[in-house]
Coordinates of N, CA, C and O in Angstrom, one line a residue:
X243 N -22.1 24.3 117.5 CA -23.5 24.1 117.6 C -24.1 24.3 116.2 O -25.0 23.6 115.7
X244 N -23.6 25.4 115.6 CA -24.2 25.5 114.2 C -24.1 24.8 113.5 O -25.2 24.3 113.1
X245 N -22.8 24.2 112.9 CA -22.4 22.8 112.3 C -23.1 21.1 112.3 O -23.2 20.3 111.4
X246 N -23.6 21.1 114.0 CA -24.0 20.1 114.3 C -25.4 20.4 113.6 O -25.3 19.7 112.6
X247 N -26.6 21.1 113.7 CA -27.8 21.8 113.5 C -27.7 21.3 112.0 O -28.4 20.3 111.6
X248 N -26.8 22.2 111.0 CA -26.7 22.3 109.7 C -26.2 20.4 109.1 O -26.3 19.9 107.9
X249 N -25.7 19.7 110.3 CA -25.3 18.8 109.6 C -26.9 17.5 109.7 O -27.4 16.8 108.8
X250 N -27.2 17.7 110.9 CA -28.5 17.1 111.2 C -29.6 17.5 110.2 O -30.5 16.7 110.1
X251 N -29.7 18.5 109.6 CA -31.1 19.3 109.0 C -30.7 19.1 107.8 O -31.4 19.8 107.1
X252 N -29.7 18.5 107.0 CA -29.4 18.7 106.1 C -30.2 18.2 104.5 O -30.1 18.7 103.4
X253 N -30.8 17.4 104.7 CA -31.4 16.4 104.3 C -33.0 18.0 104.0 O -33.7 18.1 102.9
X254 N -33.2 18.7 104.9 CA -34.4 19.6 104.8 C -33.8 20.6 103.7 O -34.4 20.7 102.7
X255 N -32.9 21.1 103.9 CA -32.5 22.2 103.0 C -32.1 22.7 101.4 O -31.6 21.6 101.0
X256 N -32.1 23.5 100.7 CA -32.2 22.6 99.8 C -30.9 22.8 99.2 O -30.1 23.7 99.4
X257 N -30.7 21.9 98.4 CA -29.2 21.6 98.2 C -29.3 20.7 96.7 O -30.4 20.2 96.3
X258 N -27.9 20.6 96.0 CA -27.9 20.1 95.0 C -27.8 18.5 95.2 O -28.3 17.6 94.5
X259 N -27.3 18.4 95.9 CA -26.7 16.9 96.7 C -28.0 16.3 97.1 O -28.0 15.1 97.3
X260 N -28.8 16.8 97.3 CA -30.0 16.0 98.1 C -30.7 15.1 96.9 O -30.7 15.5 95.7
X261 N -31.3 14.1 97.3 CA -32.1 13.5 96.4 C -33.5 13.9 96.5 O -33.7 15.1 96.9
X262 N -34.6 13.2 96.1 CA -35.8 13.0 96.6 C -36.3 12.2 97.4 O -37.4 12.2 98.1
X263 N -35.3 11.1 97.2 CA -35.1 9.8 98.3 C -34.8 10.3 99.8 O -35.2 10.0 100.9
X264 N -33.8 11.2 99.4 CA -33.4 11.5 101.2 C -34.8 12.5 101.7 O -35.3 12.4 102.8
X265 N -35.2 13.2 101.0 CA -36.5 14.2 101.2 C -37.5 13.0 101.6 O -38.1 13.2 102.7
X266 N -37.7 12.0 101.0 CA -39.0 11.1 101.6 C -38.6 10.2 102.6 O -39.4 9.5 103.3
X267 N -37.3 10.3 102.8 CA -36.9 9.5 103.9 C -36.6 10.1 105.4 O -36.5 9.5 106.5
X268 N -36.6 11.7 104.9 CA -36.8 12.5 106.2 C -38.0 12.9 106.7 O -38.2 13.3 107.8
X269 N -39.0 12.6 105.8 CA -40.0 12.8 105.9 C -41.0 11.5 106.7 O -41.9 11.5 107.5
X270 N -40.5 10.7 106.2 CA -40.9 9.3 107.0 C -40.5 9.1 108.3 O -41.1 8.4 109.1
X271 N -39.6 9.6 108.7 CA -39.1 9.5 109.9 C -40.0 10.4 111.2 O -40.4 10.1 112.3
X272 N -40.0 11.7 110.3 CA -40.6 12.3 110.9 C -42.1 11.7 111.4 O -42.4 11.7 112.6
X273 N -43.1 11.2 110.1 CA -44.2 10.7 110.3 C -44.4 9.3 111.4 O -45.3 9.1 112.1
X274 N -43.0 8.3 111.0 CA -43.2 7.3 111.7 C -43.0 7.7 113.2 O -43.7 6.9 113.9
X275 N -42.5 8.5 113.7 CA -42.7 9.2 114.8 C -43.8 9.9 115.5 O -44.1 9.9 116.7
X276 N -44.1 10.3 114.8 CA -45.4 10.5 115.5 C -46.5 9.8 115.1 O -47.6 10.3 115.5
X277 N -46.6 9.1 114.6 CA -47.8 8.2 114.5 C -47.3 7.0 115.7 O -48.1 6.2 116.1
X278 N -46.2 7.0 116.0 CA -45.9 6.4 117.1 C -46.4 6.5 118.3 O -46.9 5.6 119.0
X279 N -46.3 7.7 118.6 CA -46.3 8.5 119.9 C -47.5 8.9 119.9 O -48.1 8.7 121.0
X280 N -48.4 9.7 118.8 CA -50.0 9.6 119.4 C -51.0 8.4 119.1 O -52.1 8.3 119.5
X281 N -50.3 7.4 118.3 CA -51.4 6.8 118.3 C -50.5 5.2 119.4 O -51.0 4.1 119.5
X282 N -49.6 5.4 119.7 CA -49.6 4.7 120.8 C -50.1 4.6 122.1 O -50.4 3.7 122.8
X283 N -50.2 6.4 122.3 CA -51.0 6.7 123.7 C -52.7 6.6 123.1 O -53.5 6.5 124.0
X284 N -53.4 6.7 121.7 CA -54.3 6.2 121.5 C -55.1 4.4 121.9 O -56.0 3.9 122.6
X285 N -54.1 4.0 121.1 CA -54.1 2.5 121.3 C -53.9 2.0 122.5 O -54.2 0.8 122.7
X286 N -53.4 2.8 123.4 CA -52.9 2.3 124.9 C -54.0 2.5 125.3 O -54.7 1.6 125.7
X287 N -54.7 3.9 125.3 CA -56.1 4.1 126.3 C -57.4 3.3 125.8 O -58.2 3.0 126.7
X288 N -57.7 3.0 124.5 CA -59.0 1.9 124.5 C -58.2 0.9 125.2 O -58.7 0.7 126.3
X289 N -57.3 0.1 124.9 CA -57.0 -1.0 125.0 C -57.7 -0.9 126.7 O -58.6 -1.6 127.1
X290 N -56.8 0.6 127.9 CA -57.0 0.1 128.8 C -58.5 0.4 129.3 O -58.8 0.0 130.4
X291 N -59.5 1.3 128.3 CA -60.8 1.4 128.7 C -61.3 -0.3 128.7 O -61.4 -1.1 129.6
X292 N -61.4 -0.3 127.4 CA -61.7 -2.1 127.0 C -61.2 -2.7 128.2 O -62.1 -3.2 128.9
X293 N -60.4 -2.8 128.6 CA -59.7 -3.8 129.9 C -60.4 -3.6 131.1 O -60.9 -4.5 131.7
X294 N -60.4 -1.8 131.7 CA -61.2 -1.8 132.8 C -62.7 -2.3 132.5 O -63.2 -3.0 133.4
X295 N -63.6 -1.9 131.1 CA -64.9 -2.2 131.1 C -65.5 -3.8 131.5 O -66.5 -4.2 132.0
X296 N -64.3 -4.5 131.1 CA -64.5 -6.0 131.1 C -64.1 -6.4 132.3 O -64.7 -7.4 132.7
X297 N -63.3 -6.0 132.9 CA -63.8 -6.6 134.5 C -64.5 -5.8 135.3 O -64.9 -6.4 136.3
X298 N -64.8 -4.8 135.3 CA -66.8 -3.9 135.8 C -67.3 -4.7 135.5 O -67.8 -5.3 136.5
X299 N -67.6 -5.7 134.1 CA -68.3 -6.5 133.7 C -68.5 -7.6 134.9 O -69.4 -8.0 135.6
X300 N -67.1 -8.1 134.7 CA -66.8 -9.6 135.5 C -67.1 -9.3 136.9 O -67.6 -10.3 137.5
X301 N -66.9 -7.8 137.7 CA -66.9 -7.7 139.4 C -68.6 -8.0 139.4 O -69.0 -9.0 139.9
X302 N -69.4 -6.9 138.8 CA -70.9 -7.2 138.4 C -71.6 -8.6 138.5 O -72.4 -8.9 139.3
X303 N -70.8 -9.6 137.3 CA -71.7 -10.6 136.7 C -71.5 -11.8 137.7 O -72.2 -12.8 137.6
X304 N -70.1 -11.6 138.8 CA -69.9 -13.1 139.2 C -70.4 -12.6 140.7 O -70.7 -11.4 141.1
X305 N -70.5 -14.1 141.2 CA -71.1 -13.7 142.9 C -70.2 -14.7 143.9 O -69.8 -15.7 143.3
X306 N -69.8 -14.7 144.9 CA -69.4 -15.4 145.7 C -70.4 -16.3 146.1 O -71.5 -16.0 146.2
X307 N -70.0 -17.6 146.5 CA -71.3 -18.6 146.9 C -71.1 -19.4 148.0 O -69.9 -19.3 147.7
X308 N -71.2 -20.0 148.9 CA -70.9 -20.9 149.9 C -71.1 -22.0 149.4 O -72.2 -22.1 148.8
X309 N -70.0 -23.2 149.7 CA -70.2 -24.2 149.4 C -69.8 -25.0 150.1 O -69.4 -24.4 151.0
X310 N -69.7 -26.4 150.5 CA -69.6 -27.4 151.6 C -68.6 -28.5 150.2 O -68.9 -28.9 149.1
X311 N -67.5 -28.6 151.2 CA -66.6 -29.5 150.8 C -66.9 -30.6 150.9 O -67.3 -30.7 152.0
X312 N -67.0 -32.1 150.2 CA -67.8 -33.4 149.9 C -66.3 -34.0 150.5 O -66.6 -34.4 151.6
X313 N -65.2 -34.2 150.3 CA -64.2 -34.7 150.7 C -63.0 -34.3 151.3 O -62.8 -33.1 151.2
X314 N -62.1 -35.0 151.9 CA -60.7 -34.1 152.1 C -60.1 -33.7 150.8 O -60.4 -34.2 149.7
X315 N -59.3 -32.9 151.0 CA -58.7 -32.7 150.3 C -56.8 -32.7 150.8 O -56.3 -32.2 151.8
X316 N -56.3 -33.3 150.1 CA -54.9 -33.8 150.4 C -53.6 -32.2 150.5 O -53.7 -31.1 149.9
X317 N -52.9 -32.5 151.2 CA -52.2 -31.1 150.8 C -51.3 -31.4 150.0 O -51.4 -32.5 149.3
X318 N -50.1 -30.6 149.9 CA -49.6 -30.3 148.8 C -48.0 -31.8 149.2 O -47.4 -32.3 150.1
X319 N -48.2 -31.7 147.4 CA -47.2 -32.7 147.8 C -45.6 -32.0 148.3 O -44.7 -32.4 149.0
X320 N -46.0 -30.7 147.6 CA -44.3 -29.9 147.7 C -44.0 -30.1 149.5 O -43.0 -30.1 150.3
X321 N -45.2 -30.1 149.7 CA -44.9 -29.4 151.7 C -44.9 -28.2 151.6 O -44.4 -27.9 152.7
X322 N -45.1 -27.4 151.1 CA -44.9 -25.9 151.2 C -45.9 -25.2 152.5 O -45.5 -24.4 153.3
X323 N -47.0 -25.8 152.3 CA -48.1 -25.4 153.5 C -48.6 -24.1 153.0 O -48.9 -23.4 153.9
X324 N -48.7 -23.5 151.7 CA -48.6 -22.1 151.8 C -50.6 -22.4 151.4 O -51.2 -23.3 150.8
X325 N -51.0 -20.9 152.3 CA -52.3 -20.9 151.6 C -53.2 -20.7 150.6 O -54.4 -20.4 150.6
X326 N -52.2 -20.9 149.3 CA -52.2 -20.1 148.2 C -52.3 -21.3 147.6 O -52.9 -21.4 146.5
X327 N -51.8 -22.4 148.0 CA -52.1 -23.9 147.5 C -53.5 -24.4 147.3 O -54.3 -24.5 148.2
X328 N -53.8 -24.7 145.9 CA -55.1 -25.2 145.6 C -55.0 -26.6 145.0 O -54.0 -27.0 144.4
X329 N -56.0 -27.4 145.1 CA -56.3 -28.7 144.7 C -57.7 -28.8 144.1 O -58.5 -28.1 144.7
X330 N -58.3 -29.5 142.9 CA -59.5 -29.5 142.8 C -60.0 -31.2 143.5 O -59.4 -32.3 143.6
X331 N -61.3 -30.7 144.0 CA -61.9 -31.0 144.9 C -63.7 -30.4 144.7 O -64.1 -29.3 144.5
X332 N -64.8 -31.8 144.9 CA -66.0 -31.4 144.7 C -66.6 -30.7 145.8 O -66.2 -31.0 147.0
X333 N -67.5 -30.0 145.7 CA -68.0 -29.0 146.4 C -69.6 -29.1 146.2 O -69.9 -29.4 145.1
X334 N -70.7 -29.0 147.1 CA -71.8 -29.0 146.5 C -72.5 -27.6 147.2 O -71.8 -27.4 148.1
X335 N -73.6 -26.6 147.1 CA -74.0 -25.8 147.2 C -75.6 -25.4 146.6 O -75.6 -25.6 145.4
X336 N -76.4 -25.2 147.0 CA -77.5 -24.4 146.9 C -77.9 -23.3 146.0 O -78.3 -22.4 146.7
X337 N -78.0 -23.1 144.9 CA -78.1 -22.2 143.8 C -79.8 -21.3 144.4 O -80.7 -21.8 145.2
X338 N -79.8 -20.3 144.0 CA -80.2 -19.0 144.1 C -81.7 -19.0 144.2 O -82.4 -18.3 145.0
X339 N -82.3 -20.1 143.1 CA -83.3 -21.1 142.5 C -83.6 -22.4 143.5 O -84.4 -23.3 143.1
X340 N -82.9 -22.4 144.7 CA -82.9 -23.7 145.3 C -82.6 -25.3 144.6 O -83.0 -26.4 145.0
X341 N -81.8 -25.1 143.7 CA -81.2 -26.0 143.0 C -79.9 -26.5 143.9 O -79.4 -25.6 144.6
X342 N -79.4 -27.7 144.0 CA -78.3 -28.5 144.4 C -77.8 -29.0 143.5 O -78.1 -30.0 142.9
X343 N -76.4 -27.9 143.6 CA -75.2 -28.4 142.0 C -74.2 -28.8 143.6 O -74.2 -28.6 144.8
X344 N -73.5 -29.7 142.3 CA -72.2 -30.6 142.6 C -71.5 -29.8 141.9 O -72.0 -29.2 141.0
X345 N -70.4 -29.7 142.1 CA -69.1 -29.2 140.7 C -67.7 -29.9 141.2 O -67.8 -30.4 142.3
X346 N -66.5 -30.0 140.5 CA -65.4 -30.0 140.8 C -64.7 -28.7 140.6 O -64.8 -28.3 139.4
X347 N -63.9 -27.8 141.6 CA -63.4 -27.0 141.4 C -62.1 -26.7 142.3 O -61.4 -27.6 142.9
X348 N -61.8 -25.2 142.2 CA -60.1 -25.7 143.3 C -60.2 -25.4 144.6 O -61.2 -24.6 144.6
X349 N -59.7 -25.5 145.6 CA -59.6 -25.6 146.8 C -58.7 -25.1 147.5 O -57.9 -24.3 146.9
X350 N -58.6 -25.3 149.1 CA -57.3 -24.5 149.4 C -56.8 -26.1 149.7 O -57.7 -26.8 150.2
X351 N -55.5 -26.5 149.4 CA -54.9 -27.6 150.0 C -54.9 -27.8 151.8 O -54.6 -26.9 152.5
X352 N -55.4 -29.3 152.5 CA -55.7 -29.6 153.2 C -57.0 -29.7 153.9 O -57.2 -30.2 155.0
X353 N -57.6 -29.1 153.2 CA -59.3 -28.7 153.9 C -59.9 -30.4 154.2 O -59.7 -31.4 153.6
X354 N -60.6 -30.2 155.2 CA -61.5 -30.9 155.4 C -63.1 -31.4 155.3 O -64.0 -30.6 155.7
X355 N -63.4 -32.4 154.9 CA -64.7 -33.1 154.6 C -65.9 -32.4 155.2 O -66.1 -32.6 156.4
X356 N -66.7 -31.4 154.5 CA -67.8 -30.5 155.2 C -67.0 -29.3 155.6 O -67.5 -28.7 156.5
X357 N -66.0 -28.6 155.1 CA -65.8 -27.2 155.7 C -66.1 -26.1 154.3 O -65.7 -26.2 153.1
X358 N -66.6 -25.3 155.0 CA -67.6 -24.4 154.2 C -66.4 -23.7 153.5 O -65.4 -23.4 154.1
X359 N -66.6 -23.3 152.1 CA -65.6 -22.6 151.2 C -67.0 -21.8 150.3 O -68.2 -21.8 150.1
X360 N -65.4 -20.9 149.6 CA -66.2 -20.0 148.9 C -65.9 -20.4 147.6 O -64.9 -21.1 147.5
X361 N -67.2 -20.0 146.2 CA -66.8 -20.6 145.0 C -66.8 -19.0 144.4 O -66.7 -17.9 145.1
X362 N -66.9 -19.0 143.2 CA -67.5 -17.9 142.4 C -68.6 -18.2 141.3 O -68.4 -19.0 140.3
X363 N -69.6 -17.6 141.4 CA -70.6 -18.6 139.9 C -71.4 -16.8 139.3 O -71.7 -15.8 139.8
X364 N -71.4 -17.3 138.0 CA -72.0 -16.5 137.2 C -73.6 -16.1 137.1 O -74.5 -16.4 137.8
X365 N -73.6 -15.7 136.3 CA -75.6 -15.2 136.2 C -76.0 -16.5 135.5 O -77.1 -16.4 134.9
X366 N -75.3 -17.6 135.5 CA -76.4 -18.2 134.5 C -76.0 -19.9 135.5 O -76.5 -21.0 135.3
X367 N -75.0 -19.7 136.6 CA -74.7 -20.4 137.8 C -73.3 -21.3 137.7 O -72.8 -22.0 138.5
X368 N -72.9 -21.1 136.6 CA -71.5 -21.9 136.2 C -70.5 -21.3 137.3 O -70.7 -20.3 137.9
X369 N -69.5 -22.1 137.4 CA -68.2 -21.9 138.5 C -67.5 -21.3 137.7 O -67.5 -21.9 136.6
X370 N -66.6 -20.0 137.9 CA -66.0 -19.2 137.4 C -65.1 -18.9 138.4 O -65.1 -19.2 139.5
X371 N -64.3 -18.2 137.9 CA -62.9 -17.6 138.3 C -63.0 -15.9 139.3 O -63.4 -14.8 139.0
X372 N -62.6 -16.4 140.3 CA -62.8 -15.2 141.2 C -62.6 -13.4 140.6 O -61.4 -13.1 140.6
X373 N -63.2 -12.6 140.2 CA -63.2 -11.6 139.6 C -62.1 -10.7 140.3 O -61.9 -10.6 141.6
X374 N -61.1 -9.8 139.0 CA -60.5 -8.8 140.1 C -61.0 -8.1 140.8 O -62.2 -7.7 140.8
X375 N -59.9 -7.5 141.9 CA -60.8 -6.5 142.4 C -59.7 -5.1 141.8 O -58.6 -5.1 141.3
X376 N -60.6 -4.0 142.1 CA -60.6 -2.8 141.6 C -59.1 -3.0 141.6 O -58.8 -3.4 140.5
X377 N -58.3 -2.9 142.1 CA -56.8 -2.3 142.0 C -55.8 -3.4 141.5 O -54.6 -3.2 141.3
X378 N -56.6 -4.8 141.3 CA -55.5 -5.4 140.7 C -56.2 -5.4 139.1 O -55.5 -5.8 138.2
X379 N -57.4 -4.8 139.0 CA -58.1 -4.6 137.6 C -57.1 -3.6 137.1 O -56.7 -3.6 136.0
X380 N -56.7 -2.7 138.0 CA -56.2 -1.4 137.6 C -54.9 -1.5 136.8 O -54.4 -0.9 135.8
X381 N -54.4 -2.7 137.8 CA -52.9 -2.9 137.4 C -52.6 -3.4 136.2 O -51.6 -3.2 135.5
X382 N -53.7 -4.1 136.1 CA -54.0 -5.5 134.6 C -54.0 -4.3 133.7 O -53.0 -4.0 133.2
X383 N -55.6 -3.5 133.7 CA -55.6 -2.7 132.6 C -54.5 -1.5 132.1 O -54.5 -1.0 131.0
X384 N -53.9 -1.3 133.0 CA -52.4 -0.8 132.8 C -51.6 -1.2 131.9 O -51.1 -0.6 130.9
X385 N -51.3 -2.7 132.4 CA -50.1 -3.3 131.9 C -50.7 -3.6 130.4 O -49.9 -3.7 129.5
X386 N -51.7 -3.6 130.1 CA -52.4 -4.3 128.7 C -52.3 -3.1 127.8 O -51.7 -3.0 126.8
X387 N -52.9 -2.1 128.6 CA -52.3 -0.6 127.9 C -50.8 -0.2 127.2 O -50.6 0.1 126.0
X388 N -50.0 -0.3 128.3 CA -48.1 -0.2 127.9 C -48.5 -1.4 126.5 O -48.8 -1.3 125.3
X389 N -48.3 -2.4 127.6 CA -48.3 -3.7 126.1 C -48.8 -3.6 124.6 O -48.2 -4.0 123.7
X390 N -49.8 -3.0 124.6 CA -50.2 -2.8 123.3 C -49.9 -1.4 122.7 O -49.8 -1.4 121.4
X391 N -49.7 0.0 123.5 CA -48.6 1.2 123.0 C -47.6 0.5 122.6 O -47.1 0.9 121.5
X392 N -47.1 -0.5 123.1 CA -45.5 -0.7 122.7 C -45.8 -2.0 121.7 O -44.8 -2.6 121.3
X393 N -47.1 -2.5 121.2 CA -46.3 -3.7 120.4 C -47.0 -2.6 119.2 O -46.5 -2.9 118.1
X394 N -48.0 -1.4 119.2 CA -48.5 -0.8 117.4 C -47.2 0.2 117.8 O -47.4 1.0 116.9
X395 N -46.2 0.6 118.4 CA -45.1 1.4 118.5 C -44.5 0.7 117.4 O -44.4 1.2 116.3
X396 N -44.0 -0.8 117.6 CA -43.6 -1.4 117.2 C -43.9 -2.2 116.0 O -43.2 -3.2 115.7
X397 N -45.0 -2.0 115.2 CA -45.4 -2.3 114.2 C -44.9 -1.1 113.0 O -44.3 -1.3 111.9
X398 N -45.3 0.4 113.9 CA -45.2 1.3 113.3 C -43.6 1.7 112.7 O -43.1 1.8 111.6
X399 N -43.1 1.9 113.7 CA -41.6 1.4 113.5 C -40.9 0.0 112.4 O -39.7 -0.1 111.9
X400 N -41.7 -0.7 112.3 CA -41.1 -1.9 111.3 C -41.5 -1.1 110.0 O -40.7 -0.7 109.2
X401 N -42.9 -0.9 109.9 CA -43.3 -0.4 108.4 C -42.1 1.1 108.2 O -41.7 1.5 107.1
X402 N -41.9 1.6 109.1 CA -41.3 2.9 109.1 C -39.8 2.3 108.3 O -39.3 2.8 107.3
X403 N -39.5 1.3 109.0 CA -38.0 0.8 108.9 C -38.4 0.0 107.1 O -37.6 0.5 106.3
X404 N -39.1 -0.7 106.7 CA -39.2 -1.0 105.6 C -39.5 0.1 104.4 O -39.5 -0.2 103.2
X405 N -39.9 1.2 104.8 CA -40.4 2.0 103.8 C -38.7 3.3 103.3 O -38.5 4.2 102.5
X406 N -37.8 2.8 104.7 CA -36.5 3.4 104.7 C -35.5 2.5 103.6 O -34.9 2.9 102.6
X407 N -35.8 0.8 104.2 CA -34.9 0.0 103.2 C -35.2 0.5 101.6 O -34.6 1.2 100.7
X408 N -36.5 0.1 101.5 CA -37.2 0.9 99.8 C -36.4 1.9 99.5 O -35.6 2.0 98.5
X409 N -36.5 2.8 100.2 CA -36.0 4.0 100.1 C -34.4 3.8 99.3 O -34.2 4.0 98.1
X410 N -33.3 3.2 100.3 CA -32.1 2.8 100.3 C -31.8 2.2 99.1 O -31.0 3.0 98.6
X411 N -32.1 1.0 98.3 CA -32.9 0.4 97.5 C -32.7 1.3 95.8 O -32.0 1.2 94.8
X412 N -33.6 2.0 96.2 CA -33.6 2.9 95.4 C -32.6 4.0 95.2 O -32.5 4.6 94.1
X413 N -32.1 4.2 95.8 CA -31.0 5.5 96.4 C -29.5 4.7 95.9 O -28.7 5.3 95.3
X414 N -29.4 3.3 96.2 CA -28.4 2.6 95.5 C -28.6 2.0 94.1 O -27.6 1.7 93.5
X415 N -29.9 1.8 93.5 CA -30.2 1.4 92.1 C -29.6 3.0 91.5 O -29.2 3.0 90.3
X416 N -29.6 3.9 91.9 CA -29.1 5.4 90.9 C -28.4 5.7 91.0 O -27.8 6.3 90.1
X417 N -27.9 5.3 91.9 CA -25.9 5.5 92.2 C -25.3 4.5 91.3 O -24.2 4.7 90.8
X418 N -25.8 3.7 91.2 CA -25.0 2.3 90.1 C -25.7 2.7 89.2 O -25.8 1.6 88.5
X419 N -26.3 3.8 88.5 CA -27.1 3.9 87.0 C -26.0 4.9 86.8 O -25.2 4.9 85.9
X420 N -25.9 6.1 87.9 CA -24.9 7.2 87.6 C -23.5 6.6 87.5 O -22.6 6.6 86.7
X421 N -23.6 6.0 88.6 CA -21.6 5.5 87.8 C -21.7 4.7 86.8 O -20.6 4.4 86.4
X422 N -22.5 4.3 86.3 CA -22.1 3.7 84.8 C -22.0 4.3 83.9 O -21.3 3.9 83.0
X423 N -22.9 5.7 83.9 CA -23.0 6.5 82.9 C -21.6 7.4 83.0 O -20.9 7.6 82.0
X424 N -21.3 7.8 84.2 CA -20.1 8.9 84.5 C -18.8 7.8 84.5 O -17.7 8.3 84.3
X425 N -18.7 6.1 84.8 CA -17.2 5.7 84.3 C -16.5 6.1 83.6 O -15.4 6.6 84.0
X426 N -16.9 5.8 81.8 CA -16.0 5.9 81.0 C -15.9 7.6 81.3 O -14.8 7.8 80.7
X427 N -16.2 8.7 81.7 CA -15.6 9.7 81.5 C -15.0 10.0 82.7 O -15.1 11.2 83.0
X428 N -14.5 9.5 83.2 CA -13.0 9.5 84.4 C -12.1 9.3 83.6 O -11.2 10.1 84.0
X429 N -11.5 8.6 82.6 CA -11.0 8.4 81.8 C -9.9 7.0 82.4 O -10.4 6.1 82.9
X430 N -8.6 7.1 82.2 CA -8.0 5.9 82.5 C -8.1 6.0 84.1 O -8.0 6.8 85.0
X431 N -8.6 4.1 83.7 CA -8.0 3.7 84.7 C -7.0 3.2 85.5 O -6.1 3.1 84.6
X432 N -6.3 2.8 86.8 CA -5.6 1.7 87.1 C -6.0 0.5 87.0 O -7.2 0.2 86.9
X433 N -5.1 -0.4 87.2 CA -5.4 -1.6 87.5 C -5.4 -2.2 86.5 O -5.6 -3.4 86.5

């Protein structure tokens, strides 16, 4: 156990063997590490505040609307029958204002000429995309969270890794200054 400890820390201690390269390069490790780790769970939680605020936004701003289907609509060519099957298809509907919009939007595959469907339309009456609901917002703003801890994880880690090559770089430019200077005094060679 001691050996292992003393061989891992060695680079901390101080020693004649050590450079200042290996000192900045234990030192970077250390840093790229934790700037990993807190500011990954940093960057994870706006990302996922930002994610939840914007769809509160979206559940708020959009409305469900009743609309009356203008034609058939064909089903699916696969045959699948599933009700998850959509086709676009015009729709017309009654705005808030007593206005009569038309739109083309999507459908459930097979519906019939006049059967009442739901759209989604915004504050200003445009057809929009059905808003999450709470728990699949949840899931989104999760996953968006991980995703972005792990891609500045991973930024941090490259600069970490490039600031090691430098390091390296340099650590081999002095090793080829010192053996040139210490060759001729080995004295003969072979070969």
């Amino acid at each position: 156990m001691g050996s292992r400890r003393r061989t891992r820390t060695w680079r901390w201690r101080n020693n004649p063997l050590r450079r200042r390269e290996d000192l900045l390069e234990a030192w970077t490790v250390v840093i790229v590490w934790a700037v990993m780790a807190l500011g990954g769970v940093a960057v994870g939680a706006a990302t996922a505040h930002a994610a939840a605020g914007l769809f509160a936004g979206q559940r708020a701003e959009r409305h469900a609307v009743g609309a009356v289907l203008l034609g058939d609509v064909p089903g699916t060519s696969a045959g699948t029958g599933s009700s998850r099957d959509r086709v676009a298809a015009r729709v017309r509907w009654t705005d808030h204002d007593g206005t009569v919009r038309t739109v083309r939007t999507w459908v459930v595959a097979g519906a019939k000429t006049g059967e009442r469907v739901v759209i989604w339309t915004d504050g200003r009456g445009a057809v929009v995309a059905e808003p999450p609901d709470r728990t699949d917002a949840a899931v989104e703003a999760g996953l968006l969270a991980v995703g972005s801890a792990f891609a500045f994880a991973g930024l941090v880690h490259g600069a970490g890794a490039v600031v090691r090559w430098r390091l390296d770089r340099r650590r081999f430019d002095r090793w080829d200054r010192e053996g040139e200077l210490a060759g001729p005094l080995w004295g003969h060679r072979t070969g």
